[in-house]
mmCIF file of C-alpha atoms in Angstrom:
data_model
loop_
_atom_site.group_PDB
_atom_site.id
_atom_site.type_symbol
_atom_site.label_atom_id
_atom_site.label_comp_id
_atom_site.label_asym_id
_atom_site.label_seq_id
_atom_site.Cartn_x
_atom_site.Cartn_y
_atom_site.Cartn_z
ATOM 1 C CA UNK A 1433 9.465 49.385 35.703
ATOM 2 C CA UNK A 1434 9.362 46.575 37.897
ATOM 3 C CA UNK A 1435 10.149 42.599 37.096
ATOM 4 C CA UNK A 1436 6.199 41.926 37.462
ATOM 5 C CA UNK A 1437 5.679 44.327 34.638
ATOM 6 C CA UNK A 1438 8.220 43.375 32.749
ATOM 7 C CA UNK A 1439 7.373 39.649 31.964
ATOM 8 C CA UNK A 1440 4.179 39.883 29.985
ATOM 9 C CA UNK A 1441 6.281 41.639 27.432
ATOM 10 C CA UNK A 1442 8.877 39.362 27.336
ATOM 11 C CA UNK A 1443 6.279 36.208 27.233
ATOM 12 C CA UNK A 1444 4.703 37.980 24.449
ATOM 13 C CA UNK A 1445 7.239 38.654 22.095
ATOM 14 C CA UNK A 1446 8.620 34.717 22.875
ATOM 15 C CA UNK A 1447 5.102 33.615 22.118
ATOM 16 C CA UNK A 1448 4.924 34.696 18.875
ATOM 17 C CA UNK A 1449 8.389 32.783 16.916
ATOM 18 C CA UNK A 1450 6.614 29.197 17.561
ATOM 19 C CA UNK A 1451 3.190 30.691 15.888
ATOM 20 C CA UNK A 1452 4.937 32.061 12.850
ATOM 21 C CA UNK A 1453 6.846 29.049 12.632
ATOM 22 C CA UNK A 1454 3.733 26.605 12.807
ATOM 23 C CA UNK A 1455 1.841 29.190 10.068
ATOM 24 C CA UNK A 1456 4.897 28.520 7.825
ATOM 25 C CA UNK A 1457 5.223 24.756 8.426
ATOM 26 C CA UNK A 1458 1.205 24.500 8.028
ATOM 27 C CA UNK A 1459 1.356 27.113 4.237
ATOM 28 C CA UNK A 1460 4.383 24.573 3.183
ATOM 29 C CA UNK A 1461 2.853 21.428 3.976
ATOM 30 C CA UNK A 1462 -0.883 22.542 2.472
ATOM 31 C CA UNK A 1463 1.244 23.963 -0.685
ATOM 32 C CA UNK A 1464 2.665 20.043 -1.288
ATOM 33 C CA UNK A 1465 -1.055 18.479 -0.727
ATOM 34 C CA UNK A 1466 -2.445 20.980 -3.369
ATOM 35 C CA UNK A 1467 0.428 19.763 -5.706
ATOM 36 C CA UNK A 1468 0.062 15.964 -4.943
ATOM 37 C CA UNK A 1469 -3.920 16.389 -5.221
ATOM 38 C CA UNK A 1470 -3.875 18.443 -8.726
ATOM 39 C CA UNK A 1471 -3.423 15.050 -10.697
ATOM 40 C CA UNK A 1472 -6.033 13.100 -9.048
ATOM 41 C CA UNK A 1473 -8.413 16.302 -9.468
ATOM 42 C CA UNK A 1474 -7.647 16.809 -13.172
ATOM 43 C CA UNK A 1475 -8.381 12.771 -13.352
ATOM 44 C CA UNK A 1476 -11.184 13.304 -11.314
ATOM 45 C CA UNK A 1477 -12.542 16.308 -13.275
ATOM 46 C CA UNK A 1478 -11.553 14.595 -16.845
ATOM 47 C CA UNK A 1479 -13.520 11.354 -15.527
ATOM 48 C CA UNK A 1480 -16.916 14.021 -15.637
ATOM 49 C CA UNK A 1481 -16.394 15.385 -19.057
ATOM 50 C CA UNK A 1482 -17.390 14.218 -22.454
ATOM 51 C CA UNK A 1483 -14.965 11.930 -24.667
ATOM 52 C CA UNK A 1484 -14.668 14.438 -27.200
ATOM 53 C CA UNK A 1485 -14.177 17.275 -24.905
ATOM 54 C CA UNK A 1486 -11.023 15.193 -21.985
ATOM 55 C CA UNK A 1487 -8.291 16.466 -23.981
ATOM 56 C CA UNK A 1488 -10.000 19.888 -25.228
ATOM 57 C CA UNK A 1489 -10.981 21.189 -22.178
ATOM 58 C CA UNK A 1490 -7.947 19.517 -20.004
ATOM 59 C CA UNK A 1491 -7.305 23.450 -19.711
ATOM 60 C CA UNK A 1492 -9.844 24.312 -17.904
ATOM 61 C CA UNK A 1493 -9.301 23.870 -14.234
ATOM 62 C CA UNK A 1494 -13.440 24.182 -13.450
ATOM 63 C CA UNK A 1495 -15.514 22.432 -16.163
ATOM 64 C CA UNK A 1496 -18.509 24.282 -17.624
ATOM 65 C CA UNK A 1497 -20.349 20.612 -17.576
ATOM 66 C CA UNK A 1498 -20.359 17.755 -16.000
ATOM 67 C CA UNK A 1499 -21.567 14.070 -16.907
ATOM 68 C CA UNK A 1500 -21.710 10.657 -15.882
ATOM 69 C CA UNK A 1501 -21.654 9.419 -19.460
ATOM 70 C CA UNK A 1502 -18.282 7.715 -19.227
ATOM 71 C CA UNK A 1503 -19.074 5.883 -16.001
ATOM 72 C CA UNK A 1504 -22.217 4.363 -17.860
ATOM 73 C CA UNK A 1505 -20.674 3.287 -20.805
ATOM 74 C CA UNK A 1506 -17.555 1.657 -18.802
ATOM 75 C CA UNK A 1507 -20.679 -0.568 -17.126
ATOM 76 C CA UNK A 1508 -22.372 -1.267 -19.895
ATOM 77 C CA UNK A 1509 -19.272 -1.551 -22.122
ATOM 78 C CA UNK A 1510 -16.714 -3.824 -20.210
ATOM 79 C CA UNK A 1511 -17.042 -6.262 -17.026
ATOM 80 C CA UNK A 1512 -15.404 -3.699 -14.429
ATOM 81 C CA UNK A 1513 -17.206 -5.330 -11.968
ATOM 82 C CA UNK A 1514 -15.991 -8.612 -12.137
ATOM 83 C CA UNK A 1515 -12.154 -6.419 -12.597
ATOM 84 C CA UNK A 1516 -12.968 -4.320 -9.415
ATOM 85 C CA UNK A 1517 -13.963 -7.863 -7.421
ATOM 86 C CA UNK A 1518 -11.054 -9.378 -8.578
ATOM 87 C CA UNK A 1519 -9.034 -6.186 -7.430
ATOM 88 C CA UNK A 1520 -10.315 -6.856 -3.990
ATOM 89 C CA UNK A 1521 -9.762 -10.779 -3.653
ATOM 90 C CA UNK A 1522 -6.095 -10.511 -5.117
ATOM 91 C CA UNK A 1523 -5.197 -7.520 -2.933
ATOM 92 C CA UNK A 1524 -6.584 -9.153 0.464
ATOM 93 C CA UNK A 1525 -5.405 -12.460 0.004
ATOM 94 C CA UNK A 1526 -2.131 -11.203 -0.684
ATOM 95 C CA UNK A 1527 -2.405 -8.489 2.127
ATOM 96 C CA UNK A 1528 -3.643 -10.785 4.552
ATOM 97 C CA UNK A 1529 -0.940 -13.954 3.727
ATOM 98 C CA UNK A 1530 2.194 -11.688 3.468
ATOM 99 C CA UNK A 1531 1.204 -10.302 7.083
ATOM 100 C CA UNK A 1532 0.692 -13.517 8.127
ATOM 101 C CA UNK A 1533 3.903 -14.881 6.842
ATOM 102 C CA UNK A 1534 6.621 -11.990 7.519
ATOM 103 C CA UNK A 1535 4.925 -11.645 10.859
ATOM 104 C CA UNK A 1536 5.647 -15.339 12.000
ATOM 105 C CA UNK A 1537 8.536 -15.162 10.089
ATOM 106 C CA UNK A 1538 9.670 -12.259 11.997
ATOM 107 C CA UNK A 1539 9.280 -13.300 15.296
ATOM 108 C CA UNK A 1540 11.165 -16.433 14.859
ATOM 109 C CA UNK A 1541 13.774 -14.384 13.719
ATOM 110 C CA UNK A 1542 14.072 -11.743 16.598
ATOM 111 C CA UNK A 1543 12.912 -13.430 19.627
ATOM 112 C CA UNK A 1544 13.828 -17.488 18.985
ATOM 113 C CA UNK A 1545 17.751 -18.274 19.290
ATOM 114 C CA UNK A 1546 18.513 -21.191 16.597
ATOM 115 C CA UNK A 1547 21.758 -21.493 14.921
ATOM 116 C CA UNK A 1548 22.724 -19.468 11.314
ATOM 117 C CA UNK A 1549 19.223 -17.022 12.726
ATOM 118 C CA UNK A 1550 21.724 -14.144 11.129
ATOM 119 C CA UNK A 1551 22.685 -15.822 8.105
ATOM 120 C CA UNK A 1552 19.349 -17.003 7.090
ATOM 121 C CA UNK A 1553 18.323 -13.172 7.881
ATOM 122 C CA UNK A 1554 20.834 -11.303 5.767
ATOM 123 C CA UNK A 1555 20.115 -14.587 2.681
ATOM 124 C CA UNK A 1556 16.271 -13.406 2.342
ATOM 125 C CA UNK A 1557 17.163 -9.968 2.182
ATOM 126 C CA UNK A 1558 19.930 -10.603 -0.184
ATOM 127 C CA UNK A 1559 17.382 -11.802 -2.431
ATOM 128 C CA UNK A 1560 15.454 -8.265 -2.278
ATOM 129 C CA UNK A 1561 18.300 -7.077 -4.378
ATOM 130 C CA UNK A 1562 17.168 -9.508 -7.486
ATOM 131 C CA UNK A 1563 14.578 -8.044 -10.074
ATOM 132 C CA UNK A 1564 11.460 -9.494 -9.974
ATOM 133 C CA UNK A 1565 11.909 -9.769 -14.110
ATOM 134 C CA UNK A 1566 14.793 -12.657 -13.402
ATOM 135 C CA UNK A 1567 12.229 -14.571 -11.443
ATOM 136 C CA UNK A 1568 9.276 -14.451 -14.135
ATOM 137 C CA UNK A 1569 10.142 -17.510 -15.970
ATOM 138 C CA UNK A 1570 11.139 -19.874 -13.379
ATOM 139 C CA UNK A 1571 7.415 -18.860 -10.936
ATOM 140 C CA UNK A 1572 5.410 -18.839 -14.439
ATOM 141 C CA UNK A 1573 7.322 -23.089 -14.761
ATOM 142 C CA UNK A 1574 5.983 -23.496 -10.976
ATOM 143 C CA UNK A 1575 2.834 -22.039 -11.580
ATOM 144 C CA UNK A 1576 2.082 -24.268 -14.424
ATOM 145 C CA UNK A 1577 2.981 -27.673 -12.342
ATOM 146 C CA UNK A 1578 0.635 -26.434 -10.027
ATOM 147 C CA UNK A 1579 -2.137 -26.182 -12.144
ATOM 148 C CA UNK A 1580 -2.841 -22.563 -10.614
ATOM 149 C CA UNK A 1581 -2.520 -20.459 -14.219
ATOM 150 C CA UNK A 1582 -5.401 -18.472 -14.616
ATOM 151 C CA UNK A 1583 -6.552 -18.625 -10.651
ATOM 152 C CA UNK A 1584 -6.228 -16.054 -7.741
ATOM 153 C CA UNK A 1585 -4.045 -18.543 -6.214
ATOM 154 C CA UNK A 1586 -1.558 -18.340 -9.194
ATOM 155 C CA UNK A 1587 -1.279 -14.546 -8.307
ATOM 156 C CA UNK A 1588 -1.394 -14.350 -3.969
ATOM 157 C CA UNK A 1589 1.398 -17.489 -3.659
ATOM 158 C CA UNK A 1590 4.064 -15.813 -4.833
ATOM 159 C CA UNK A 1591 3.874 -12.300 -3.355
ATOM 160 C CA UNK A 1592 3.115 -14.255 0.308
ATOM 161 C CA UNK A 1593 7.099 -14.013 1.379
ATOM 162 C CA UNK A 1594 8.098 -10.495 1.347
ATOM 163 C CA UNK A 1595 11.633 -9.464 2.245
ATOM 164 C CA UNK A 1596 10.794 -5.866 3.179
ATOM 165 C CA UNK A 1597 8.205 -6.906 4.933
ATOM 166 C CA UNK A 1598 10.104 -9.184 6.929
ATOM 167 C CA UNK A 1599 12.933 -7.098 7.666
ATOM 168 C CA UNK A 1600 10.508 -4.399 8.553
ATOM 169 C CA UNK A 1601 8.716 -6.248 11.320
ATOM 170 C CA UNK A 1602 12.182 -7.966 12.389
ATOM 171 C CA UNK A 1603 13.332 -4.349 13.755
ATOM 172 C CA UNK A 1604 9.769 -3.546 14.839
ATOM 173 C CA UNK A 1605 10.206 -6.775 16.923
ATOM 174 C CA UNK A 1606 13.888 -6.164 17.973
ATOM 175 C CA UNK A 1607 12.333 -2.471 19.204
ATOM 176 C CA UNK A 1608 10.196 -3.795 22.193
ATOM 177 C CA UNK A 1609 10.929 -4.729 25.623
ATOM 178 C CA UNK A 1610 12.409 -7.521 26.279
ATOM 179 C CA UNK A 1611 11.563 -7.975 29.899
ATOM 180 C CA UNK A 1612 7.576 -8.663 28.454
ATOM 181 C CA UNK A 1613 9.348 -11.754 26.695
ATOM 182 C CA UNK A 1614 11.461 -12.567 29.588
ATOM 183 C CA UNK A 1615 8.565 -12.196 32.048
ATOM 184 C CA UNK A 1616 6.132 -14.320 29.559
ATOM 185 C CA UNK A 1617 8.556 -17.034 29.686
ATOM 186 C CA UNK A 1618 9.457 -17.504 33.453
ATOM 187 C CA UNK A 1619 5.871 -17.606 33.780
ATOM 188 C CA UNK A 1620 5.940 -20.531 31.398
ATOM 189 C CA UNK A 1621 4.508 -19.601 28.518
ATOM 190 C CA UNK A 1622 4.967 -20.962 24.791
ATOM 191 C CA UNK A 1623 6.233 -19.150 21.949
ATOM 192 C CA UNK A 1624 3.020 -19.393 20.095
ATOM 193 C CA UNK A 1625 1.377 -18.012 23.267
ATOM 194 C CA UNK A 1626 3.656 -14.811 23.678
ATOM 195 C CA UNK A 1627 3.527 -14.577 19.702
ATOM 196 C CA UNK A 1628 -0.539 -14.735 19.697
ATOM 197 C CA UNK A 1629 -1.160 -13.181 23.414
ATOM 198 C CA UNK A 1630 1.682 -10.450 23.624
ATOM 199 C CA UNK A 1631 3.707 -9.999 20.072
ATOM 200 C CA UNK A 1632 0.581 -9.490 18.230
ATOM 201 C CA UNK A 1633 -1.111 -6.630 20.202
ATOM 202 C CA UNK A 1634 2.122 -4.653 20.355
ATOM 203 C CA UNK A 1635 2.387 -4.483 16.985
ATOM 204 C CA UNK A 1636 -1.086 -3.747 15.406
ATOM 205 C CA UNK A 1637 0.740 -0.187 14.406
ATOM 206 C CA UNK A 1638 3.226 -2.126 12.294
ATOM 207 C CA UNK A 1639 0.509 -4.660 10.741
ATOM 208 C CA UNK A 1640 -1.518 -1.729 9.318
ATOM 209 C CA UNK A 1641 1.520 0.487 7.731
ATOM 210 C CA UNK A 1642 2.216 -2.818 5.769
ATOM 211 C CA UNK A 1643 -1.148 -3.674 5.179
ATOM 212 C CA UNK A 1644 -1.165 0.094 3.326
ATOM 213 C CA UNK A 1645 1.965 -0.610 1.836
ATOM 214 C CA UNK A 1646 1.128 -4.525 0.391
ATOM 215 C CA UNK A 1647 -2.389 -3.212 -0.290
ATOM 216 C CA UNK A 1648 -1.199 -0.645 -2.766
ATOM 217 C CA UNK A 1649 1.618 -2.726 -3.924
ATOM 218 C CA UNK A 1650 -1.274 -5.427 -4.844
ATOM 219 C CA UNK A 1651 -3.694 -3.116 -6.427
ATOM 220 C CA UNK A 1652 -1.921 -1.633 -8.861
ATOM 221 C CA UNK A 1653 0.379 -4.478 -9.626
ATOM 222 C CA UNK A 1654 0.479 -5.224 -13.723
ATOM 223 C CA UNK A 1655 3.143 -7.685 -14.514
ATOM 224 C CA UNK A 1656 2.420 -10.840 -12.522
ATOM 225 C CA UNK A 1657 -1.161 -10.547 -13.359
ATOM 226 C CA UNK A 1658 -1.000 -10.397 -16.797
ATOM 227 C CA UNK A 1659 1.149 -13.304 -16.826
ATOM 228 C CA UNK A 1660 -0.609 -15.595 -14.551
ATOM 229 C CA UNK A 1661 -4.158 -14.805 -16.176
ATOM 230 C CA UNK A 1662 -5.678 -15.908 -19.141
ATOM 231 C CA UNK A 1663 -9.651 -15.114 -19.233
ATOM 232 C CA UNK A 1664 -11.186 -11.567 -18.991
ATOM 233 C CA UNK A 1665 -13.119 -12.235 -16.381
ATOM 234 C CA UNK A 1666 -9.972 -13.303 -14.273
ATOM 235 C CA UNK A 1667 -8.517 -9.780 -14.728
ATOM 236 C CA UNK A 1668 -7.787 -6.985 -12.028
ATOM 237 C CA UNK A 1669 -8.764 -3.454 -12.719
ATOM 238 C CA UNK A 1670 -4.787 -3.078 -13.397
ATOM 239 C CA UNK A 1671 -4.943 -5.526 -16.318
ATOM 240 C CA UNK A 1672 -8.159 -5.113 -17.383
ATOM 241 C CA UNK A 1673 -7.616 -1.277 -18.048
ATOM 242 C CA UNK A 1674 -4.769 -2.531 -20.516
ATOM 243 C CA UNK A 1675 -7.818 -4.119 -23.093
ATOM 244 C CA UNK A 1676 -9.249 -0.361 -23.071
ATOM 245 C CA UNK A 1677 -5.919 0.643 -24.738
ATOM 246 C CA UNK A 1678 -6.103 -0.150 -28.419
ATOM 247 C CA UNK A 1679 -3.747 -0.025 -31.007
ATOM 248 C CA UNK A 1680 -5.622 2.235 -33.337
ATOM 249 C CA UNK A 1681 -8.133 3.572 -31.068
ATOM 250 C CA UNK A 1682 -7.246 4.339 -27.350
ATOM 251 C CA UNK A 1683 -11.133 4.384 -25.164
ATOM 252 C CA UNK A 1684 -9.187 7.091 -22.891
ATOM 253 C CA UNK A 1685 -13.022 7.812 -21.439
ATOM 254 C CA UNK A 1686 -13.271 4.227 -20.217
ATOM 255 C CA UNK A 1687 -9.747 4.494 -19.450
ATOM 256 C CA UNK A 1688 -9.809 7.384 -17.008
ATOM 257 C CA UNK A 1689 -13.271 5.981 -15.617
ATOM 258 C CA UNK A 1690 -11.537 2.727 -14.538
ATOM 259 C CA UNK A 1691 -8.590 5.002 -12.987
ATOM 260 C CA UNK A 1692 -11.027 6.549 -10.827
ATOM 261 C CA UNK A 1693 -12.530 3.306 -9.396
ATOM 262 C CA UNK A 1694 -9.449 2.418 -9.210
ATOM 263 C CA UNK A 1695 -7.872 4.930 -7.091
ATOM 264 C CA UNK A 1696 -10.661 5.572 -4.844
ATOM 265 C CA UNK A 1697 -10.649 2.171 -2.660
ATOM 266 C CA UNK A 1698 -7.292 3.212 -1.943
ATOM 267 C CA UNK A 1699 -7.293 6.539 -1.058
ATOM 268 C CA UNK A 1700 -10.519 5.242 1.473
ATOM 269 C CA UNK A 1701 -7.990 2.997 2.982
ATOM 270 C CA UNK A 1702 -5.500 5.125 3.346
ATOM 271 C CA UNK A 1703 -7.857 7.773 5.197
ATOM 272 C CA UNK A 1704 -9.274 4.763 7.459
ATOM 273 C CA UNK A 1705 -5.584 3.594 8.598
ATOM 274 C CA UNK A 1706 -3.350 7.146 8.721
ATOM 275 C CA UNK A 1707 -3.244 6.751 12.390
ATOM 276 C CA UNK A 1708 -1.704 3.509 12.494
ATOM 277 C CA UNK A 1709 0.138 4.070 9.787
ATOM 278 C CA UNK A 1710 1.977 6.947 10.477
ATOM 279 C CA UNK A 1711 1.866 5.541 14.231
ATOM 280 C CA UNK A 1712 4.045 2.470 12.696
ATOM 281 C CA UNK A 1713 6.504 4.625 11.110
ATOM 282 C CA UNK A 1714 7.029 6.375 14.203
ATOM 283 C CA UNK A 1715 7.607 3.785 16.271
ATOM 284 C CA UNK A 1716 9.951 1.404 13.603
ATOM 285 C CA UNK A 1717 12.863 0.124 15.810
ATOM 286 C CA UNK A 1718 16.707 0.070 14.593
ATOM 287 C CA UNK A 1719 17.675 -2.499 17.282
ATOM 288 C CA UNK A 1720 19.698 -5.228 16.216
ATOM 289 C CA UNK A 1721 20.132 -8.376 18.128
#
């Protein structure tokens, strides 16, 4: 047998190993989606069945029946709508300041020299190792001198300077090249320039993993919201699903319903921004400077 004939069958046997690996990576990975989408299609599923029959049926993995009966009565029953728009100014005001601070915030940190630039680093994200319980009283005190209880403002303020976020765009920052800064500047142009002309565009895969990650931190945040707000119609969809829970008599219809508008905006986002999101985590730098 010559060399000629000899190849295909050694090309054919190599072939196979990365196919059988890939079918095993690809049966793994679709075995953990089934098992992280189960809850959200029993909540789903529960969402479409009558109140009396959530919990006696939550056996049955496909319903007999379906109905929109607890979606009706949530909208005729409670102001979800006013929760849901609520939802959706809290979570973009916060999403959009905290990218907006830790971004700036970031730069000045990586790229500007200025004296104690280390210190003041490692002091903010010292303070990511207090509990956010510690801080309730004294923000609630500020809150109140500012007159902004029972507003949106009251709510987005606080959560503006994030820590993680900051360190996490500080090493995205420290990760580029630094000959585009040194060029930018020969050339004579202004830090705000290079931040608004050059910084920004280079990290648009960073902005929208923490825009996921402050989005969903927002949206289903409980605590600071029910502090800060008073009136019903102030409430998030996180809050406001806590007046469905009653002490003697639990609405777990209306409950679920709200879940389910709840989760959905999310999951939307999510789908919209996996690209740059998982394009972000690939490309986080370690540098340090």
């Amino acid at each position: 047998m010559t060399v000629a004939q000899r190849k295909p069958l050694i090309s054919s046997g190599t072939s196979h190993r990365p196919t059988v690996k890939k079918i095993a990576m690809t049966s793994v990975v679709a075995v953990v989606a089934i098992a992280f989408l189960i809850p959200f299609y029993w909540l789903l599923v529960s969402s479409l069945r009558e109140p009396q029959r959530i919990f006696a049926d939550a056996g049955q993995f496909f319903p007999s029946s379906l109905t929109l009966q607890n979606f009706r009565t949530v909208f005729n029953e409670t102001p979800v709508v006013s929760w849901f728009a609520n939802s959706v100014i809290l979570t973009v005001g916060s999403t959009v300041g905290s990218l907006v601070v830790v971004t700036m915030a970031a730069y000045a940190l990586a790229q500007i020299r200025f004296p104690f630039r280390n210190t003041i680093f490692v002091s903010i994200l010292a303070s990511q190792m207090l509990p956010f319980h510690l801080l309730l009283i004294p923000l609630f005190l500020l809150m109140i001198q500012l007159n902004l209880i029972d507003t949106h403002l009251g709510v987005i303020v606080p959560m503006l300077a994030h820590p993680f976020g900051l360190f996490y765009m500080r090493q995205y920052m420290l990760g580029l090249p630094q000959a585009v800064f040194d060029a930018a500047r020969v050339d004579g142009a202004s830090d705000y320039r290079i931040f608004f002309r050059i910084v920004l565009p280079m990290v648009k895969p960073a902005l929208a993993t923490l825009a996921i990650i402050f989005s969903l931190e927002q949206w289903n945040d409980l605590l600071w919201p029910l502090i800060v707000m008073r009136s019903e119609g102030n409430y998030p969809l996180s809050v406001g699903m806590t007046t469905l829970v009653g002490l003697y008599r639990p609405r777990w219809d209306l409950v679920i319903a709200v879940a389910v508008i709840a989760v959905v905006p999310i999951m939307l986002m999510f789908v919209l921004l996996r690209k740059q999101f998982i394009n972000g985590l690939g490309q986080f730098g370690t540098g340090t400077k």
